GROMACS .gro file of C-alpha atoms in nm:
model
  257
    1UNK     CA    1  -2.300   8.995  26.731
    2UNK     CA    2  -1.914   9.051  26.746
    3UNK     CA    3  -1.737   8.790  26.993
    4UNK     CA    4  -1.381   8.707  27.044
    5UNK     CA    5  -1.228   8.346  27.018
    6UNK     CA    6  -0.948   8.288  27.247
    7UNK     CA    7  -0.672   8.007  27.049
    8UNK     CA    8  -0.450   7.846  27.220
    9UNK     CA    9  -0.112   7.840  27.123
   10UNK     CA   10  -0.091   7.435  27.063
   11UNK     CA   11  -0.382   7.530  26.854
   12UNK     CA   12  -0.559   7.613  26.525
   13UNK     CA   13  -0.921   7.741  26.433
   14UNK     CA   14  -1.101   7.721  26.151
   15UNK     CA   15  -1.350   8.020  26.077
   16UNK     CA   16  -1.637   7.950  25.850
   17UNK     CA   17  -1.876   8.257  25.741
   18UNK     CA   18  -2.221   8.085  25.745
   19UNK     CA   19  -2.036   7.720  25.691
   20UNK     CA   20  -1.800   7.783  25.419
   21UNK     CA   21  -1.456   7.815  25.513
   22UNK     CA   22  -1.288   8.160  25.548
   23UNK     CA   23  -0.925   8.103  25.711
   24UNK     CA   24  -0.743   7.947  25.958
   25UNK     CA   25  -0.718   8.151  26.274
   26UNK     CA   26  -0.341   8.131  26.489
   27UNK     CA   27  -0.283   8.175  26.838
   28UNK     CA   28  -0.418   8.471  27.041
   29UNK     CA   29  -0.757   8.655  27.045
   30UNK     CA   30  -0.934   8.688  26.779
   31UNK     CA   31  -1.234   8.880  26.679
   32UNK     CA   32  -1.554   8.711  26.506
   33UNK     CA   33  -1.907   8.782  26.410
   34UNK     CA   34  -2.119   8.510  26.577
   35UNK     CA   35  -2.326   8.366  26.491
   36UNK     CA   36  -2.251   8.439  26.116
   37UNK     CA   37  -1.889   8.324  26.167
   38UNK     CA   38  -1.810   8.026  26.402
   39UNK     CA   39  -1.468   7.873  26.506
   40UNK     CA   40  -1.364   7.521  26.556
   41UNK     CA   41  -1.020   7.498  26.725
   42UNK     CA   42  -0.809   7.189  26.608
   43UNK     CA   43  -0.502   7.053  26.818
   44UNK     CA   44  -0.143   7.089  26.645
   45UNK     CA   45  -0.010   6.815  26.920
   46UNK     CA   46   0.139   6.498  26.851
   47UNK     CA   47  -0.075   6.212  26.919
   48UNK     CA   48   0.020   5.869  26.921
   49UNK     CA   49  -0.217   5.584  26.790
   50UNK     CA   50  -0.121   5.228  26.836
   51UNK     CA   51  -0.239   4.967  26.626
   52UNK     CA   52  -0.204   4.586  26.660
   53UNK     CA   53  -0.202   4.395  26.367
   54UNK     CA   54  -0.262   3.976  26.321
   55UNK     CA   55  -0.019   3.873  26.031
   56UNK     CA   56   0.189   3.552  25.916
   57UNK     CA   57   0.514   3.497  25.839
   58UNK     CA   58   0.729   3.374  25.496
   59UNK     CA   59   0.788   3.079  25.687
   60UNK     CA   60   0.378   3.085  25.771
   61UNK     CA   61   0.425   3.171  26.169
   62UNK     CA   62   0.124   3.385  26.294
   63UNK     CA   63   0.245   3.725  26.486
   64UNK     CA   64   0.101   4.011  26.570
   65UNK     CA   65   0.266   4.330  26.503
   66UNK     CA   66   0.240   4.616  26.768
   67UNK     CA   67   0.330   4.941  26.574
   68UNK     CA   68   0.308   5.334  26.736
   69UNK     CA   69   0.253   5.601  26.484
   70UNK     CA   70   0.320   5.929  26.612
   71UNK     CA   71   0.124   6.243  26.417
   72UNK     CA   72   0.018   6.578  26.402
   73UNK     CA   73  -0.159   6.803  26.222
   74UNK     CA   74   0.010   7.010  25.915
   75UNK     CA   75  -0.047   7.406  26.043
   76UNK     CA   76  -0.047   7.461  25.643
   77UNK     CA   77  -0.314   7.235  25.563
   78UNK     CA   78  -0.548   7.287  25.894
   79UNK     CA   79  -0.832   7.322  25.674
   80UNK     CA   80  -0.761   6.995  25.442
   81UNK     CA   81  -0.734   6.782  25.762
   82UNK     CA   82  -1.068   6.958  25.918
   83UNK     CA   83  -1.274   6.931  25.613
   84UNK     CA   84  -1.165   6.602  25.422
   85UNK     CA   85  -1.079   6.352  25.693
   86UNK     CA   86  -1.302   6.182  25.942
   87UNK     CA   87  -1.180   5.982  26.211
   88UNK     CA   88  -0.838   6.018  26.165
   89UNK     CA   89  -0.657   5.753  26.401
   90UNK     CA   90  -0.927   5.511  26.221
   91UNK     CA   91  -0.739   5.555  25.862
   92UNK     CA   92  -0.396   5.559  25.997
   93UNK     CA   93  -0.523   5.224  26.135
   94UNK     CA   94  -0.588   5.093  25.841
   95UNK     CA   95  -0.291   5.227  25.637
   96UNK     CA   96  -0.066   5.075  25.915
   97UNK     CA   97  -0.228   4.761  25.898
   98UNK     CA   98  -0.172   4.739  25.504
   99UNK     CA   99   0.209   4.845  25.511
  100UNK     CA  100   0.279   4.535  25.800
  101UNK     CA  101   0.034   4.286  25.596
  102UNK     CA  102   0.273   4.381  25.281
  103UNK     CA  103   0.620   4.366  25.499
  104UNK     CA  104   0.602   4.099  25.683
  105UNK     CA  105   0.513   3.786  25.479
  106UNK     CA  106   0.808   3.852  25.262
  107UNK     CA  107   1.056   3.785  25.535
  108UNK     CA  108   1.095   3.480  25.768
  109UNK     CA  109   1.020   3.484  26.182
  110UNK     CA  110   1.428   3.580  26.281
  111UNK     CA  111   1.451   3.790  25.964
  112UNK     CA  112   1.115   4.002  26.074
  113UNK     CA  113   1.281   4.066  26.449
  114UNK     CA  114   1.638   4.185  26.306
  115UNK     CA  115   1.416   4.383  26.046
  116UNK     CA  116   1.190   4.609  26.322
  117UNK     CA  117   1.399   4.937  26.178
  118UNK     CA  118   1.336   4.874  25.809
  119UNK     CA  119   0.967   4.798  25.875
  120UNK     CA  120   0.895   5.075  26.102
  121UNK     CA  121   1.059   5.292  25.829
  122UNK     CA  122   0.856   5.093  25.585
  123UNK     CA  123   0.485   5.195  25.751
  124UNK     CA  124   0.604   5.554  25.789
  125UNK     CA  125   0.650   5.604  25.436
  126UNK     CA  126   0.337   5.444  25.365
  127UNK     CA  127   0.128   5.616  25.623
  128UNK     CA  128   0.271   5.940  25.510
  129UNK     CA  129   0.249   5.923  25.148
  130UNK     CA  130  -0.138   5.830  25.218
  131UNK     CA  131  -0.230   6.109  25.479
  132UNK     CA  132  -0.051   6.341  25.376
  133UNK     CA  133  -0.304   6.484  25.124
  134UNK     CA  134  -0.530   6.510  25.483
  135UNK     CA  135  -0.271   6.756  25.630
  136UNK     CA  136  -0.118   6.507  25.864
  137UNK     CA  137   0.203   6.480  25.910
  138UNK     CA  138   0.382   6.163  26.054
  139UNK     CA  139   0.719   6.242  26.261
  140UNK     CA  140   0.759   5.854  26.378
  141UNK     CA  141   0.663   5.525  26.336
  142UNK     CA  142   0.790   5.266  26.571
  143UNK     CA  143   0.762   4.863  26.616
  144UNK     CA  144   0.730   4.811  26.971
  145UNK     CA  145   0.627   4.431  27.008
  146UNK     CA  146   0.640   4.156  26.773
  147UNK     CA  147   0.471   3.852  26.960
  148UNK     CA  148   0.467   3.523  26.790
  149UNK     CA  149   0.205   3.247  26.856
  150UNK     CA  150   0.209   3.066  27.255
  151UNK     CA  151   0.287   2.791  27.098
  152UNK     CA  152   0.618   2.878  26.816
  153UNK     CA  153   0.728   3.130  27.120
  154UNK     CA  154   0.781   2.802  27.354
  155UNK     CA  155   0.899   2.663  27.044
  156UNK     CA  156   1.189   2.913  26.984
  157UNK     CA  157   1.236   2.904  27.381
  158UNK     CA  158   1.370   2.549  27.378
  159UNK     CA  159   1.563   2.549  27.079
  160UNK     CA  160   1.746   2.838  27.258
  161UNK     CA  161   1.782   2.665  27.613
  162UNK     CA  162   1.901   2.360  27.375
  163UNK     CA  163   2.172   2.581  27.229
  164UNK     CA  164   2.297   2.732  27.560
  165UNK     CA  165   2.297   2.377  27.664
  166UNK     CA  166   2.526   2.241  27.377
  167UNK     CA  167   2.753   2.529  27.440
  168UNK     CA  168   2.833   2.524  27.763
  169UNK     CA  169   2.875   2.103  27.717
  170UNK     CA  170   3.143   2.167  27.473
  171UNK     CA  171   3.347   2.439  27.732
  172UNK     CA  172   3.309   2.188  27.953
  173UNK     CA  173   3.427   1.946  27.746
  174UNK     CA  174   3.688   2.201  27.588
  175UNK     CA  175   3.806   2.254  27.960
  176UNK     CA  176   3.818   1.882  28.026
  177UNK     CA  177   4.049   1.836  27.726
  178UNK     CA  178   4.277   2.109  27.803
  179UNK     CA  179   4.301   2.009  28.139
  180UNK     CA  180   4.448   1.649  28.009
  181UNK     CA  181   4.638   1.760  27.804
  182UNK     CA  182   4.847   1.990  28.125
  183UNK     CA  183   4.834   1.695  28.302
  184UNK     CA  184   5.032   1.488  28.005
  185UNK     CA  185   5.269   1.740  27.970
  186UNK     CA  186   5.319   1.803  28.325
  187UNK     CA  187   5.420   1.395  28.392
  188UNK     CA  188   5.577   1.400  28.039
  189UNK     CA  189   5.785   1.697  28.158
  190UNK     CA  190   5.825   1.522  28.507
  191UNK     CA  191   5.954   1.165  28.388
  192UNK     CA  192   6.214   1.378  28.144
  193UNK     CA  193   6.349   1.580  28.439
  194UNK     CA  194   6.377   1.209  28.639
  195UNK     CA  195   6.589   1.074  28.361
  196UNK     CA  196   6.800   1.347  28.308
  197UNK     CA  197   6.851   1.318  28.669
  198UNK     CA  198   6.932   0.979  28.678
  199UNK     CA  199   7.151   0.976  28.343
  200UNK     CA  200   7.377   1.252  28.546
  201UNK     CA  201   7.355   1.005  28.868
  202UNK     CA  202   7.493   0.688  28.661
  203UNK     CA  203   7.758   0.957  28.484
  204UNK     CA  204   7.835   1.112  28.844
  205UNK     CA  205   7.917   0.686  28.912
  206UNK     CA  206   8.094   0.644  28.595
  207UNK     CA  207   8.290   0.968  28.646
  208UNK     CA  208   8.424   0.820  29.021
  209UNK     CA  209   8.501   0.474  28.885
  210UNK     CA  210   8.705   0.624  28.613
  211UNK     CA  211   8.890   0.851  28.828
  212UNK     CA  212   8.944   0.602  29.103
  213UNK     CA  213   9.108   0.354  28.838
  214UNK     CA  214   9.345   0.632  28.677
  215UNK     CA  215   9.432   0.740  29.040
  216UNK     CA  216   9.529   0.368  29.117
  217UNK     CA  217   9.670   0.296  28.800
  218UNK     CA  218   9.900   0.636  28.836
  219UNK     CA  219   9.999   0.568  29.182
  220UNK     CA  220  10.104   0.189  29.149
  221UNK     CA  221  10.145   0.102  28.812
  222UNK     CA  222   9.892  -0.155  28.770
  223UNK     CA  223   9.696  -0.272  28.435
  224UNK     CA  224   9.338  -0.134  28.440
  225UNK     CA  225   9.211  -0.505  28.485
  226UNK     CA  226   9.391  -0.565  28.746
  227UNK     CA  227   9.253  -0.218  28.959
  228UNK     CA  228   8.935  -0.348  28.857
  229UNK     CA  229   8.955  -0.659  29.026
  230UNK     CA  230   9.119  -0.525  29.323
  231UNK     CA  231   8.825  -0.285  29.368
  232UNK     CA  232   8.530  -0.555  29.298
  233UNK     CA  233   8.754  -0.787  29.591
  234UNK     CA  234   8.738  -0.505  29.833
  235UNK     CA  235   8.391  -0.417  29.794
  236UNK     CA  236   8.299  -0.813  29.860
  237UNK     CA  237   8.504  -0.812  30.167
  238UNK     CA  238   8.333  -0.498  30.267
  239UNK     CA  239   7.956  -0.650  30.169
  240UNK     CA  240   8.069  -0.946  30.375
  241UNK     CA  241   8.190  -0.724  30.670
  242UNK     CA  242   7.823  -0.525  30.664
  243UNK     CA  243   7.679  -0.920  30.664
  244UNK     CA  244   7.877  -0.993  31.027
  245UNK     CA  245   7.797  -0.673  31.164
  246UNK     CA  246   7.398  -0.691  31.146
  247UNK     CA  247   7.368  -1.058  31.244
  248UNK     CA  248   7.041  -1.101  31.054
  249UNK     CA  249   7.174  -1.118  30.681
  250UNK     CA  250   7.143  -1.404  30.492
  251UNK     CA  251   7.386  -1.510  30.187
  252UNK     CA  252   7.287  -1.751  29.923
  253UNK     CA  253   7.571  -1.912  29.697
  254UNK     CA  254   7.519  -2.071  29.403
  255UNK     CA  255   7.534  -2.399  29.369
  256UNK     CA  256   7.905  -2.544  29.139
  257UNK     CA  257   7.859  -2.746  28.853
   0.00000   0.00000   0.00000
């Protein structure tokens, strides 16, 4: 009886004449002779099958692996996939379980998370060399979770709050120290400034003394000494004046021989 077979376009079909296979039928309407031909229509989309995978570490830490393999079917070999493969998503299982079994003991627990490209790479090429004879083609492979044991997660959590600890003691400490260290150079810098200023106070003196002696010597004609003594007698007399004035001060003289 002659039927038509609609195909969709994200479709194949395979047309078998009395079950032996004939050819692979594209999209469109297509014409048949049922019931000695029948049609099977096979998806062309990408599927996705994830597989999660128990596995140790070089450094014997048990993870488990969460790897996405993304496939489709090969529109030149619909009738290889069709005929020679049975449950698919089952094999790709088990090739992607293989690849990470092979990967992952070879590398340590840090090593394995800063390796997720290479090892996604790694399955792909595995899982395509191996299905590709099916007619499957693999676009992608990706490592979406690597999740360590409870116990060497908690593990790895307090060495890390440990570290952030220790680091942000020694900017603290590194703060502290530079903070001392102003401080020293500020009062360093301070005391210099207060005996510069009092070097140029006791110069400022000196300067006066000298010029008053040179003024006195010019003017009468008297031996440095004797200026000197003149001015150290007029200051007393004017100590002892400030002594009457205030009525309070007291005097002490030493005692002679």
């Amino acid at each position: 009886m002659p039927c038509f077979v609609c195909v969709d376009t994200s479709e194949r079909a395979i047309i078998q004449v009395c079950g032996k296979y004939s050819y692979t039928a594209g999209p469109g309407l297509n014409f048949i002779c049922w019931p000695v031909q029948t049609a099977k229509n096979i998806n062309m989309k990408v599927e996705q099958v994830d597989v999660r995978t128990e596995t140790k570490t070089k450094d014997n830490v048990s993870i488990r692996v969460t790897s996405a393999v993304q496939y489709a079917v090969d529109p030149e070999r619909v009738d290889d996939y069709y005929f020679r493969l049975d449950q698919p998503q089952r094999q790709i299982s088990a090739h992607v379980e293989d690849s990470v079994r092979s990967f992952m003991p070879t590398m340590e627990l840090d090593q394995a998370f800063e390796s997720k490209e290479e090892m996604a790479e790694a399955i792909k090429q595995h899982v395509a060399g191996s299905m590709g004879q099916f007619g499957i083609i693999v676009s992608r492979c990706l490592v979406t979770d690597m999740q360590p044991d409870s116990a060497v997660l908690q593990a790895m959590n307090q060495i890390n709050s440990a570290k952030r600890l220790r680091e942000a003691a020694l900017e603290k400490a590194e703060a502290e120290k530079i903070m001392t260290v102003r401080s020293a150079e500020a009062d360093a810098e301070s005391k210099h400034l207060s005996g510069v200023g009092v070097s140029r106070m006791r110069q400022a003196i000196t300067d006066g003394f000298k010029g008053s002696i040179e003024n006195m010597q010019e003017s009468t004609g008297m031996a440095p000494r004797e200026v000197v003594n003149m001015m150290l007698v007029t200051q007393y007399l004017d100590v002892l004046k400030e002594f009457a004035q205030s009525g309070q001060a007291a005097m002490i003289v030493p005692a002679q021989g």
